[in-house]
GROMACS .gro file of C-alpha atoms in nm:
model
  257
    1MET     CA    1  -5.716   3.271  14.653
    2ASN     CA    2  -5.549   3.053  14.919
    3ILE     CA    3  -5.181   2.960  14.900
    4LYS     CA    4  -5.250   2.601  14.785
    5GLY     CA    5  -5.454   2.726  14.492
    6PHE     CA    6  -5.181   2.968  14.391
    7PHE     CA    7  -4.909   2.701  14.381
    8PHE     CA    8  -5.140   2.464  14.190
    9ILE     CA    9  -5.182   2.726  13.914
   10VAL     CA   10  -4.806   2.794  13.901
   11PHE     CA   11  -4.739   2.419  13.874
   12ILE     CA   12  -4.985   2.371  13.588
   13SER     CA   13  -4.850   2.675  13.400
   14SER     CA   14  -4.490   2.557  13.438
   15ALA     CA   15  -4.574   2.207  13.320
   16SER     CA   16  -4.753   2.344  13.016
   17PHE     CA   17  -4.456   2.566  12.929
   18SER     CA   18  -4.214   2.275  12.966
   19GLN     CA   19  -4.430   2.056  12.744
   20ASN     CA   20  -4.444   2.324  12.477
   21ARG     CA   21  -4.065   2.362  12.477
   22THR     CA   22  -4.022   1.984  12.447
   23SER     CA   23  -4.259   1.964  12.153
   24LEU     CA   24  -4.079   2.257  11.987
   25HIS     CA   25  -3.751   2.070  11.973
   26SER     CA   26  -3.900   1.735  11.873
   27ASN     CA   27  -4.127   1.878  11.605
   28SER     CA   28  -3.993   1.830  11.254
   29ASN     CA   29  -4.160   2.158  11.162
   30ILE     CA   30  -3.938   2.360  11.396
   31CYS     CA   31  -3.841   2.571  11.095
   32ASN     CA   32  -4.188   2.725  11.097
   33VAL     CA   33  -4.157   2.852  11.455
   34LYS     CA   34  -4.087   3.220  11.509
   35LEU     CA   35  -3.719   3.290  11.566
   36ASP     CA   36  -3.767   3.452  11.906
   37SER     CA   37  -3.933   3.136  12.042
   38ILE     CA   38  -3.644   2.904  11.955
   39ASN     CA   39  -3.410   2.809  12.237
   40GLU     CA   40  -3.074   2.813  12.059
   41THR     CA   41  -2.905   2.563  12.292
   42ALA     CA   42  -2.682   2.469  11.999
   43ILE     CA   43  -2.469   2.784  12.024
   44THR     CA   44  -2.144   2.651  12.161
   45LYS     CA   45  -1.782   2.703  12.068
   46ASN     CA   46  -1.772   2.374  11.879
   47PHE     CA   47  -2.084   2.480  11.690
   48VAL     CA   48  -1.945   2.809  11.559
   49LEU     CA   49  -1.612   2.637  11.483
   50GLY     CA   50  -1.793   2.381  11.269
   51LYS     CA   51  -1.694   2.088  11.488
   52PHE     CA   52  -2.023   1.899  11.490
   53ASP     CA   53  -2.224   1.666  11.266
   54TYR     CA   54  -2.498   1.876  11.110
   55ARG     CA   55  -2.652   1.568  10.944
   56ASN     CA   56  -2.768   1.446  11.285
   57HIS     CA   57  -2.830   1.783  11.446
   58GLU     CA   58  -3.181   1.877  11.556
   59LEU     CA   59  -3.165   2.224  11.402
   60PHE     CA   60  -3.062   2.106  11.055
   61THR     CA   61  -3.245   1.952  10.763
   62LYS     CA   62  -3.162   1.819  10.418
   63ALA     CA   63  -3.261   2.041  10.128
   64ASN     CA   64  -3.500   1.909   9.865
   65ALA     CA   65  -3.354   1.843   9.520
   66VAL     CA   66  -3.581   2.106   9.367
   67HIS     CA   67  -3.397   2.372   9.568
   68ALA     CA   68  -3.040   2.238   9.559
   69SER     CA   69  -2.794   2.112   9.301
   70LYS     CA   70  -2.660   1.837   9.531
   71ASN     CA   71  -2.716   1.679   9.872
   72LEU     CA   72  -2.676   1.955  10.127
   73TYR     CA   73  -2.809   2.063  10.466
   74LEU     CA   74  -2.919   2.394  10.616
   75ASN     CA   75  -3.053   2.523  10.943
   76LYS     CA   76  -3.427   2.448  10.937
   77LYS     CA   77  -3.525   2.811  10.989
   78VAL     CA   78  -3.294   2.922  10.710
   79TYR     CA   79  -3.425   2.659  10.473
   80SER     CA   80  -3.788   2.735  10.552
   81THR     CA   81  -3.728   3.102  10.477
   82PHE     CA   82  -3.535   3.023  10.161
   83ILE     CA   83  -3.828   2.818  10.032
   84ARG     CA   84  -4.055   3.121  10.065
   85MET     CA   85  -3.799   3.334   9.881
   86PHE     CA   86  -3.754   3.063   9.618
   87ASN     CA   87  -4.129   3.048   9.555
   88GLN     CA   88  -4.158   3.424   9.518
   89ALA     CA   89  -3.861   3.430   9.281
   90LYS     CA   90  -4.016   3.153   9.073
   91THR     CA   91  -4.341   3.350   9.051
   92ASP     CA   92  -4.135   3.643   8.924
   93GLY     CA   93  -3.963   3.426   8.663
   94ILE     CA   94  -3.635   3.393   8.854
   95THR     CA   95  -3.458   3.063   8.918
   96LEU     CA   96  -3.263   3.021   9.242
   97LYS     CA   97  -3.059   2.708   9.310
   98ILE     CA   98  -2.849   2.641   9.619
   99ILE     CA   99  -2.509   2.509   9.512
  100SER     CA  100  -2.349   2.504   9.857
  101GLY     CA  101  -2.486   2.503  10.211
  102THR     CA  102  -2.352   2.383  10.543
  103ARG     CA  103  -1.991   2.268  10.560
  104ASN     CA  104  -1.836   2.145  10.884
  105PHE     CA  105  -1.473   2.170  10.992
  106ASP     CA  106  -1.363   1.853  10.813
  107GLU     CA  107  -1.525   1.954  10.487
  108GLN     CA  108  -1.373   2.300  10.500
  109LYS     CA  109  -1.038   2.145  10.586
  110ALA     CA  110  -1.057   1.927  10.275
  111ILE     CA  111  -1.121   2.233  10.057
  112TRP     CA  112  -0.847   2.435  10.226
  113GLU     CA  113  -0.580   2.164  10.209
  114ARG     CA  114  -0.662   2.081   9.846
  115LYS     CA  115  -0.593   2.444   9.759
  116TRP     CA  116  -0.292   2.452   9.991
  117LYS     CA  117  -0.141   2.172   9.785
  118LYS     CA  118  -0.243   2.338   9.457
  119HIS     CA  119  -0.051   2.656   9.543
  120LYS     CA  120   0.252   2.479   9.690
  121LYS     CA  121   0.495   2.688   9.483
  122LEU     CA  122   0.404   2.997   9.683
  123GLU     CA  123   0.555   3.085  10.018
  124PRO     CA  124   0.323   2.987  10.309
  125ILE     CA  125   0.192   3.338  10.379
  126GLU     CA  126   0.128   3.407  10.010
  127ARG     CA  127  -0.026   3.063   9.970
  128ALA     CA  128  -0.273   3.136  10.248
  129LYS     CA  129  -0.357   3.479  10.105
  130LYS     CA  130  -0.425   3.322   9.766
  131ILE     CA  131  -0.668   3.071   9.913
  132LEU     CA  132  -0.830   3.340  10.125
  133GLU     CA  133  -0.940   3.528   9.817
  134TYR     CA  134  -1.248   3.306   9.811
  135SER     CA  135  -1.210   3.025  10.067
  136SER     CA  136  -1.208   3.031  10.447
  137MET     CA  137  -0.974   2.868  10.692
  138PRO     CA  138  -1.148   2.582  10.875
  139SER     CA  139  -1.321   2.708  11.191
  140THR     CA  140  -1.365   3.054  11.039
  141SER     CA  141  -1.631   2.991  10.774
  142ARG     CA  142  -1.990   3.116  10.795
  143HIS     CA  143  -2.088   2.798  10.613
  144HIS     CA  144  -2.024   2.611  10.938
  145TRP     CA  145  -2.341   2.764  11.083
  146GLY     CA  146  -2.600   2.651  10.827
  147THR     CA  147  -2.700   3.013  10.774
  148ASP     CA  148  -2.515   3.087  10.451
  149ILE     CA  149  -2.593   2.971  10.100
  150ASP     CA  150  -2.423   2.998   9.762
  151LEU     CA  151  -2.664   3.047   9.475
  152ASN     CA  152  -2.657   2.953   9.106
  153SER     CA  153  -2.286   2.995   9.022
  154PHE     CA  154  -1.943   3.046   9.178
  155ALA     CA  155  -1.848   3.293   8.902
  156ASN     CA  156  -1.912   3.663   8.951
  157SER     CA  157  -1.933   3.699   8.574
  158TYR     CA  158  -2.245   3.477   8.568
  159PHE     CA  159  -2.436   3.748   8.751
  160GLU     CA  160  -2.337   4.020   8.503
  161LYS     CA  161  -2.552   3.918   8.207
  162GLY     CA  162  -2.854   3.716   8.098
  163GLN     CA  163  -3.043   3.511   8.353
  164GLY     CA  164  -2.765   3.556   8.607
  165ALA     CA  165  -2.797   3.933   8.596
  166LYS     CA  166  -3.174   3.907   8.632
  167ALA     CA  167  -3.138   3.678   8.933
  168TYR     CA  168  -2.881   3.908   9.097
  169LYS     CA  169  -3.097   4.215   9.040
  170TRP     CA  170  -3.392   4.031   9.193
  171LEU     CA  171  -3.187   3.927   9.496
  172LEU     CA  172  -3.061   4.279   9.555
  173LYS     CA  173  -3.419   4.405   9.550
  174ASN     CA  174  -3.590   4.125   9.744
  175ALA     CA  175  -3.353   3.905   9.945
  176ASN     CA  176  -3.316   4.144  10.240
  177SER     CA  177  -3.690   4.128  10.308
  178TYR     CA  178  -3.643   3.754  10.373
  179GLY     CA  179  -3.339   3.811  10.598
  180PHE     CA  180  -3.075   3.719  10.337
  181TYR     CA  181  -2.787   3.961  10.277
  182GLN     CA  182  -2.488   3.961  10.046
  183VAL     CA  183  -2.209   3.980  10.302
  184TYR     CA  184  -1.913   3.979  10.062
  185THR     CA  185  -1.974   4.287   9.852
  186ASP     CA  186  -1.705   4.470   9.655
  187LYS     CA  187  -1.419   4.615   9.859
  188ASN     CA  188  -1.412   4.971   9.726
  189THR     CA  189  -1.560   5.097  10.055
  190GLY     CA  190  -1.277   4.948  10.258
  191ARG     CA  191  -1.429   4.608  10.339
  192THR     CA  192  -1.156   4.360  10.432
  193GLY     CA  193  -1.131   3.986  10.376
  194TYR     CA  194  -1.265   3.777  10.092
  195ASN     CA  195  -1.319   3.908   9.741
  196LEU     CA  196  -1.657   3.997   9.596
  197GLU     CA  197  -1.899   3.700   9.600
  198ARG     CA  198  -2.229   3.777   9.432
  199TRP     CA  199  -2.342   3.421   9.499
  200HIS     CA  200  -2.298   3.420   9.878
  201TRP     CA  201  -2.608   3.514  10.082
  202SER     CA  202  -2.631   3.499  10.459
  203TYR     CA  203  -2.943   3.466  10.675
  204LEU     CA  204  -2.864   3.737  10.927
  205PRO     CA  205  -3.142   3.673  11.181
  206LEU     CA  206  -2.932   3.374  11.291
  207ALA     CA  207  -2.587   3.448  11.149
  208SER     CA  208  -2.558   3.778  11.337
  209LYS     CA  209  -2.609   3.592  11.666
  210TYR     CA  210  -2.353   3.328  11.575
  211LEU     CA  211  -2.101   3.594  11.474
  212SER     CA  212  -2.154   3.774  11.805
  213TYR     CA  213  -2.096   3.450  11.995
  214TYR     CA  214  -1.786   3.379  11.785
  215ASN     CA  215  -1.637   3.718  11.864
  216THR     CA  216  -1.681   3.674  12.239
  217HIS     CA  217  -1.579   3.307  12.272
  218VAL     CA  218  -1.323   3.223  12.001
  219ASP     CA  219  -0.956   3.322  11.982
  220TYR     CA  220  -0.660   3.212  11.770
  221SER     CA  221  -0.586   2.916  11.995
  222ASP     CA  222  -0.910   2.764  11.863
  223ILE     CA  223  -0.808   2.791  11.497
  224LEU     CA  224  -0.589   2.487  11.447
  225GLY     CA  225  -0.575   2.135  11.303
  226PHE     CA  226  -0.499   2.212  10.937
  227LYS     CA  227  -0.202   2.312  10.723
  228GLY     CA  228  -0.116   2.679  10.760
  229SER     CA  229  -0.327   2.729  11.072
  230GLU     CA  230  -0.032   2.895  11.245
  231LEU     CA  231  -0.075   3.188  11.003
  232ALA     CA  232  -0.423   3.279  11.127
  233LYS     CA  233  -0.305   3.534  11.381
  234GLU     CA  234  -0.051   3.694  11.148
  235LEU     CA  235  -0.321   3.733  10.883
  236HIS     CA  236  -0.568   3.881  11.134
  237ILE     CA  237  -0.824   3.622  11.029
  238ILE     CA  238  -1.084   3.708  11.293
  239PRO     CA  239  -1.112   4.086  11.240
  240ASN     CA  240  -1.033   4.091  10.868
  241TYR     CA  241  -1.207   3.777  10.743
  242VAL     CA  242  -1.455   3.643  10.997
  243ASN     CA  243  -1.573   4.001  11.046
  244GLY     CA  244  -1.492   4.116  10.693
  245ILE     CA  245  -1.855   4.160  10.590
  246SER     CA  246  -2.037   4.450  10.432
  247GLU     CA  247  -2.116   4.757  10.643
  248LYS     CA  248  -2.485   4.703  10.569
  249SER     CA  249  -2.463   4.351  10.712
  250LYS     CA  250  -2.283   4.477  11.021
  251ARG     CA  251  -2.563   4.722  11.088
  252ILE     CA  252  -2.825   4.448  11.077
  253THR     CA  253  -2.858   4.288  11.420
  254TYR     CA  254  -3.123   4.053  11.551
  255SER     CA  255  -3.179   3.978  11.916
  256GLN     CA  256  -3.354   3.680  12.069
  257LYS     CA  257  -3.612   3.776  12.331
   0.00000   0.00000   0.00000
């Protein structure tokens, strides 16, 4: 083959690859593409801090009412996988309903400051600890990423009997095979951070990458802009809460080729 022919083939191959990448990001069915083929250009500091508009973000989509109790958005890959899990659960006689999905910085701030006001009789450090039993400081929540979902009920007791217990048992048996893990398990093994949340399930094929990025790019100077933010360092929010997930979840890592 002469040199002109060689460069012609390289040019055609490169153009085809570029076209495929363009169609990947413009295709509304991006959620059906294998994880390793997705160019996660969205991983930035503002992204993991929740400082972006997920409603207009190319990687996010609105959940259908049949799957969610209200208007909410999720990462397209996460939602696509949840639908498959939802359908299998339905076949097995189990009802799954998403009651909370993506929340950005402003939405998390509203939750945090509402509770900050509610517990105003407590000293600041105790007030923050009280909120942190179940709610994250803005810029530290996994819900910022569109990878984490709350299912069926915000009460642990719901999952202890009746249909709730059946759903929880099904999730423990099947959710991991779809990439969803309960990250906030009980704390009797030494897990730090938030209390037990049987409703909170995280899609680790993406969330593990976002957590890794967070740990290498975010520090306490980035956690600000809300009441009590100055307590983040004193409370060791990053190691104890952002990374306060189950040992099983920590062992699950996914890499993008």
